[in-house]
């Protein structure tokens, strides 16, 4: 496809284009001050404004280009060569916000912040042709610089624009976290990759402001500001008064933003570039100097419906749509330039047409760009793995003197045997001692040391800057982790119970896990998320403290899920997760079975079979546990039990009883739910030809489905049986036992598999 210039010039002009053309044409020959074109200089574009004539002209070009990119998006779509038509038309005042910020201020942009993106491109050295970036994104082209054809996003590492998903407001917890982490990294003397006085800018729409994700992030920001914690966060609300078809009540945004405690409120008319620039300058200075959050509320309009396919006339009257035309920001900037005598009306028109033609011409050029063609290409950024670096990271220990200090002389390897909780605690302490940029945080992790004591003593030993309690909001905890990871720190947040992950899960599913995918690993979320979970707690019952569902984690591409059951596995597995986060930017979930935290015995009271010694650093290289490697207990040849978590201890006890009957079992502890140890499963299955899957998660969507499928896919012809928990929530008290996987059910299924 190579449409000629004529076709492009004739491309149907929409009402917005026509209105712009008519207004400018009506001025032709009536240049306000009677002068012709004169060079744009360093003087103010208007008395009292800090915006110079020269900058105004440059920003006008960014605004024009942004407008014409929307046109190009529709043009490409109509020809089947583009896939995205949500535009920025009417919002182009946001170019003034970019101009008021520094290129080194990280920005997380609304999908209508196209002119911001192009204005930031102008700030680069040398200036960047952002138009091409955006066109490539629209066309889903593999050479697009940030997402590489995986999505149309605004993002570029050199511009410090971090790509966002389409889930509205979901970027705000990360923005909050990044703002927090910038100053925390500076306080810890860690290089954040951004200057110490950088501020974080995040833009959003007016309807998005109502989302609970936004409300949560704003609340967390006010919570920090209230305590005078540094939080250099600028939230730019691009208020066009509507969200798809739902009107935002007039005055609502101002009312909501002005009452957010701790936030300073700035406002500007987004159709007036000088006013927008001046307000943005003031807002940025406020945030930068005081390290406190602020809102910049821009009144804008939305042209052309929500997206190209949206028929706006179905929900907005023609008069309302027409009235918006008067607030066209391009007209606003044209008027500034005309009034200053920098452009004549003919000059404005020429500039407009030149930009239009250039961008439609470029659109035609990118239309046939190669796209991602294979699954391998699409999936390349999902699960990076640098084996040697991960191994080296997993072996990283603090210098002996520092290590000795961290443990106050009582090294964990000196103890006879540690519980699972003690082992995780020691591994966390070792990691904190070895990694000055590592943070441990969550609800109750610091002063109390965790509900189950797993983080006991860490805050006292490593200080409140690195081990701290957060507010009670899982979404903000995860957002903080995402920001901290971006800022070069190594976050190890805790979610207190598995059931409480779910109200914040999008921060893992939609945000953390997708960042590498949508940025070709240029941005990553190194993260080790500790979650206390699974069932069988004695005396502390009910579903919410015994949640045994992993389905919502298991299907997240690229996620590493560790589930250590034994103390001697937990420590090396935690080290592997930390190393994978550091070396490969991996998002890791470290699922800790609560019921095993303080378990000491295996077969009978007092046998100490669930205690294990803690390896000193010298043994870490030999004890390295790669992600996705299972551990086999026993070498029986009659039956293979595949299990994990609490199922391991139950299965080992059953295996003990079967051994007394001369039945030989091998019990395979998966240790990793993702990546699933497929090779290990097959190998151990083939030894016996009989597989019993003992799975404490639910029958539907549980881990057993993956194990049986793995065997079936590989053509395993032996016998398979699975025992699981019921498709139920967990009730209080003894009733829990009737819906959970039990030793009795494992034992009877095991016996049923064997020849009589
Ligand atoms: C969490 C979520 N829910 C729903 C949507 C679908 N959606 C996309 S844009 C949008 C409206 C957003 O309106 P606003 O925040 O005012 O931004 P605008 O598009 O007007 O600039 C909706 C509901 C979404 N992207 N994310």
PDB file of C-alpha atoms in Angstrom, residues 357-505:
ATOM      1  CA  UNK A 357       1.104  15.695   5.222  1.00  0.00           C
ATOM      2  CA  UNK A 358       4.364  14.625   6.830  1.00  0.00           C
ATOM      3  CA  UNK A 359       2.660  12.401   9.370  1.00  0.00           C
ATOM      4  CA  UNK A 360       0.241  10.788   6.951  1.00  0.00           C
ATOM      5  CA  UNK A 361       3.182  10.206   4.664  1.00  0.00           C
ATOM      6  CA  UNK A 362       5.112   8.555   7.472  1.00  0.00           C
ATOM      7  CA  UNK A 363       2.036   6.520   8.327  1.00  0.00           C
ATOM      8  CA  UNK A 364       2.029   5.147   4.814  1.00  0.00           C
ATOM      9  CA  UNK A 365       5.690   4.248   5.248  1.00  0.00           C
ATOM     10  CA  UNK A 366       5.248   2.321   8.488  1.00  0.00           C
ATOM     11  CA  UNK A 367       2.025   0.633   7.375  1.00  0.00           C
ATOM     12  CA  UNK A 368       3.798  -2.393   6.009  1.00  0.00           C
ATOM     13  CA  UNK A 369       6.402  -2.703   8.763  1.00  0.00           C
ATOM     14  CA  UNK A 370       7.132  -6.266   9.821  1.00  0.00           C
ATOM     15  CA  UNK A 371       5.232  -7.473  12.844  1.00  0.00           C
ATOM     16  CA  UNK A 372       5.978 -10.131  15.391  1.00  0.00           C
ATOM     17  CA  UNK A 373       5.412 -13.384  13.584  1.00  0.00           C
ATOM     18  CA  UNK A 374       6.143 -16.242  15.954  1.00  0.00           C
ATOM     19  CA  UNK A 375       5.182 -17.117  19.491  1.00  0.00           C
ATOM     20  CA  UNK A 376       8.859 -17.151  20.394  1.00  0.00           C
ATOM     21  CA  UNK A 377       9.241 -13.569  19.203  1.00  0.00           C
ATOM     22  CA  UNK A 378       6.187 -12.420  21.128  1.00  0.00           C
ATOM     23  CA  UNK A 379       7.244 -14.217  24.295  1.00  0.00           C
ATOM     24  CA  UNK A 380      10.939 -13.349  24.237  1.00  0.00           C
ATOM     25  CA  UNK A 381      10.814 -10.775  27.075  1.00  0.00           C
ATOM     26  CA  UNK A 382       8.614 -12.866  29.367  1.00  0.00           C
ATOM     27  CA  UNK A 383      11.087 -14.982  31.251  1.00  0.00           C
ATOM     28  CA  UNK A 384      14.687 -13.878  30.818  1.00  0.00           C
ATOM     29  CA  UNK A 385      17.149 -16.278  32.389  1.00  0.00           C
ATOM     30  CA  UNK A 386      20.860 -15.644  32.866  1.00  0.00           C
ATOM     31  CA  UNK A 387      21.876 -18.867  34.493  1.00  0.00           C
ATOM     32  CA  UNK A 388      25.364 -17.896  35.597  1.00  0.00           C
ATOM     33  CA  UNK A 389      24.290 -14.589  37.103  1.00  0.00           C
ATOM     34  CA  UNK A 390      21.422 -16.203  38.955  1.00  0.00           C
ATOM     35  CA  UNK A 391      23.759 -18.823  40.327  1.00  0.00           C
ATOM     36  CA  UNK A 392      26.280 -16.171  41.370  1.00  0.00           C
ATOM     37  CA  UNK A 393      23.555 -14.067  42.970  1.00  0.00           C
ATOM     38  CA  UNK A 394      22.221 -17.050  44.882  1.00  0.00           C
ATOM     39  CA  UNK A 395      25.684 -17.564  46.349  1.00  0.00           C
ATOM     40  CA  UNK A 396      26.109 -13.944  47.397  1.00  0.00           C
ATOM     41  CA  UNK A 397      26.800 -13.520  51.100  1.00  0.00           C
ATOM     42  CA  UNK A 398      27.953 -10.581  53.181  1.00  0.00           C
ATOM     43  CA  UNK A 399      31.558 -10.392  54.339  1.00  0.00           C
ATOM     44  CA  UNK A 400      32.000 -12.603  57.420  1.00  0.00           C
ATOM     45  CA  UNK A 401      32.407  -9.634  59.752  1.00  0.00           C
ATOM     46  CA  UNK A 402      29.287  -7.913  58.491  1.00  0.00           C
ATOM     47  CA  UNK A 403      27.414 -11.186  58.520  1.00  0.00           C
ATOM     48  CA  UNK A 404      28.489 -11.863  62.077  1.00  0.00           C
ATOM     49  CA  UNK A 405      27.280  -8.397  63.048  1.00  0.00           C
ATOM     50  CA  UNK A 406      23.956  -8.918  61.314  1.00  0.00           C
ATOM     51  CA  UNK A 407      23.360 -12.039  63.352  1.00  0.00           C
ATOM     52  CA  UNK A 408      24.843 -10.528  66.502  1.00  0.00           C
ATOM     53  CA  UNK A 409      27.379 -13.321  66.581  1.00  0.00           C
ATOM     54  CA  UNK A 410      24.713 -16.073  66.671  1.00  0.00           C
ATOM     55  CA  UNK A 411      25.064 -17.459  63.198  1.00  0.00           C
ATOM     56  CA  UNK A 412      22.090 -19.546  62.073  1.00  0.00           C
ATOM     57  CA  UNK A 413      24.292 -22.434  60.957  1.00  0.00           C
ATOM     58  CA  UNK A 414      25.348 -22.903  64.560  1.00  0.00           C
ATOM     59  CA  UNK A 415      21.851 -23.994  65.535  1.00  0.00           C
ATOM     60  CA  UNK A 416      21.054 -27.713  65.538  1.00  0.00           C
ATOM     61  CA  UNK A 417      17.953 -27.340  63.467  1.00  0.00           C
ATOM     62  CA  UNK A 418      15.727 -24.533  62.333  1.00  0.00           C
ATOM     63  CA  UNK A 419      12.030 -24.455  61.597  1.00  0.00           C
ATOM     64  CA  UNK A 420      10.718 -23.208  58.275  1.00  0.00           C
ATOM     65  CA  UNK A 421       9.996 -19.797  59.811  1.00  0.00           C
ATOM     66  CA  UNK A 422      13.459 -19.579  61.388  1.00  0.00           C
ATOM     67  CA  UNK A 423      15.105 -20.632  58.176  1.00  0.00           C
ATOM     68  CA  UNK A 424      13.294 -17.964  56.146  1.00  0.00           C
ATOM     69  CA  UNK A 425      14.112 -15.414  58.806  1.00  0.00           C
ATOM     70  CA  UNK A 426      17.805 -16.308  58.641  1.00  0.00           C
ATOM     71  CA  UNK A 427      17.814 -16.238  54.835  1.00  0.00           C
ATOM     72  CA  UNK A 428      16.170 -12.812  54.859  1.00  0.00           C
ATOM     73  CA  UNK A 429      18.742 -11.564  57.329  1.00  0.00           C
ATOM     74  CA  UNK A 430      21.567 -12.965  55.223  1.00  0.00           C
ATOM     75  CA  UNK A 431      20.141 -11.309  52.130  1.00  0.00           C
ATOM     76  CA  UNK A 432      19.645  -7.964  53.860  1.00  0.00           C
ATOM     77  CA  UNK A 433      23.237  -8.113  55.068  1.00  0.00           C
ATOM     78  CA  UNK A 434      24.538  -8.871  51.588  1.00  0.00           C
ATOM     79  CA  UNK A 435      22.290  -6.503  49.624  1.00  0.00           C
ATOM     80  CA  UNK A 436      22.204  -2.905  50.819  1.00  0.00           C
ATOM     81  CA  UNK A 437      19.422  -2.089  48.371  1.00  0.00           C
ATOM     82  CA  UNK A 438      17.028  -4.738  49.636  1.00  0.00           C
ATOM     83  CA  UNK A 439      13.850  -3.651  51.409  1.00  0.00           C
ATOM     84  CA  UNK A 440      11.466  -5.775  53.474  1.00  0.00           C
ATOM     85  CA  UNK A 441       8.047  -4.284  54.094  1.00  0.00           C
ATOM     86  CA  UNK A 442       4.392  -5.075  54.634  1.00  0.00           C
ATOM     87  CA  UNK A 443       1.763  -5.076  57.319  1.00  0.00           C
ATOM     88  CA  UNK A 444       3.198  -5.920  60.756  1.00  0.00           C
ATOM     89  CA  UNK A 445       6.567  -7.059  59.445  1.00  0.00           C
ATOM     90  CA  UNK A 446       8.702  -4.593  61.402  1.00  0.00           C
ATOM     91  CA  UNK A 447       7.781  -3.967  65.038  1.00  0.00           C
ATOM     92  CA  UNK A 448       5.862  -7.184  65.471  1.00  0.00           C
ATOM     93  CA  UNK A 449       8.140  -9.173  63.216  1.00  0.00           C
ATOM     94  CA  UNK A 450       5.275 -10.645  61.228  1.00  0.00           C
ATOM     95  CA  UNK A 451       2.102 -12.388  62.378  1.00  0.00           C
ATOM     96  CA  UNK A 452       4.120 -15.613  62.617  1.00  0.00           C
ATOM     97  CA  UNK A 453       7.461 -14.123  63.587  1.00  0.00           C
ATOM     98  CA  UNK A 454       9.094 -14.757  60.222  1.00  0.00           C
ATOM     99  CA  UNK A 455      10.553 -11.248  60.036  1.00  0.00           C
ATOM    100  CA  UNK A 456      11.268 -10.991  63.758  1.00  0.00           C
ATOM    101  CA  UNK A 457      14.264  -8.836  64.637  1.00  0.00           C
ATOM    102  CA  UNK A 458      14.975  -7.687  61.085  1.00  0.00           C
ATOM    103  CA  UNK A 459      13.811  -4.096  61.625  1.00  0.00           C
ATOM    104  CA  UNK A 460      15.934  -3.787  64.737  1.00  0.00           C
ATOM    105  CA  UNK A 461      19.011  -5.160  62.966  1.00  0.00           C
ATOM    106  CA  UNK A 462      18.682  -3.457  59.582  1.00  0.00           C
ATOM    107  CA  UNK A 463      16.887  -0.243  60.454  1.00  0.00           C
ATOM    108  CA  UNK A 464      13.547   1.353  59.674  1.00  0.00           C
ATOM    109  CA  UNK A 465      14.666   2.611  56.284  1.00  0.00           C
ATOM    110  CA  UNK A 466      14.967  -0.958  55.020  1.00  0.00           C
ATOM    111  CA  UNK A 467      12.529  -2.994  57.082  1.00  0.00           C
ATOM    112  CA  UNK A 468       9.282  -1.194  57.732  1.00  0.00           C
ATOM    113  CA  UNK A 469       5.586  -1.489  58.381  1.00  0.00           C
ATOM    114  CA  UNK A 470       3.269  -0.153  55.718  1.00  0.00           C
ATOM    115  CA  UNK A 471      -0.262   1.056  55.771  1.00  0.00           C
ATOM    116  CA  UNK A 472      -2.927  -1.625  55.589  1.00  0.00           C
ATOM    117  CA  UNK A 473      -3.390  -1.703  51.827  1.00  0.00           C
ATOM    118  CA  UNK A 474      -2.084  -4.585  49.764  1.00  0.00           C
ATOM    119  CA  UNK A 475      -2.378  -2.593  46.567  1.00  0.00           C
ATOM    120  CA  UNK A 476      -0.105   0.130  47.899  1.00  0.00           C
ATOM    121  CA  UNK A 477       2.308  -2.459  49.271  1.00  0.00           C
ATOM    122  CA  UNK A 478       2.636  -3.944  45.800  1.00  0.00           C
ATOM    123  CA  UNK A 479       2.730  -0.522  44.144  1.00  0.00           C
ATOM    124  CA  UNK A 480       5.544   0.433  46.463  1.00  0.00           C
ATOM    125  CA  UNK A 481       7.354  -2.723  45.431  1.00  0.00           C
ATOM    126  CA  UNK A 482       6.918  -1.946  41.745  1.00  0.00           C
ATOM    127  CA  UNK A 483       8.265   1.552  42.211  1.00  0.00           C
ATOM    128  CA  UNK A 484      11.121   0.393  44.394  1.00  0.00           C
ATOM    129  CA  UNK A 485      12.170  -2.138  41.772  1.00  0.00           C
ATOM    130  CA  UNK A 486      12.198   0.540  39.092  1.00  0.00           C
ATOM    131  CA  UNK A 487      14.304   2.729  41.348  1.00  0.00           C
ATOM    132  CA  UNK A 488      17.005   0.066  41.534  1.00  0.00           C
ATOM    133  CA  UNK A 489      16.096  -1.335  44.933  1.00  0.00           C
ATOM    134  CA  UNK A 490      15.273  -4.964  45.618  1.00  0.00           C
ATOM    135  CA  UNK A 491      11.810  -5.081  47.166  1.00  0.00           C
ATOM    136  CA  UNK A 492      10.702  -8.032  49.273  1.00  0.00           C
ATOM    137  CA  UNK A 493       7.140  -7.138  50.261  1.00  0.00           C
ATOM    138  CA  UNK A 494       4.911  -9.385  52.301  1.00  0.00           C
ATOM    139  CA  UNK A 495       1.221 -10.103  51.797  1.00  0.00           C
ATOM    140  CA  UNK A 496      -0.008 -11.248  55.160  1.00  0.00           C
ATOM    141  CA  UNK A 497      -2.332 -14.006  53.881  1.00  0.00           C
ATOM    142  CA  UNK A 498      -2.886 -15.450  50.432  1.00  0.00           C
ATOM    143  CA  UNK A 499      -6.577 -14.472  50.530  1.00  0.00           C
ATOM    144  CA  UNK A 500      -5.571 -10.828  50.778  1.00  0.00           C
ATOM    145  CA  UNK A 501      -3.536 -10.875  47.627  1.00  0.00           C
ATOM    146  CA  UNK A 502      -6.645 -10.915  45.538  1.00  0.00           C
ATOM    147  CA  UNK A 503      -7.907  -7.398  46.076  1.00  0.00           C
ATOM    148  CA  UNK A 504      -4.541  -6.167  44.845  1.00  0.00           C
ATOM    149  CA  UNK A 505      -3.696  -8.903  42.374  1.00  0.00           C
TER     150      UNK A 505
END
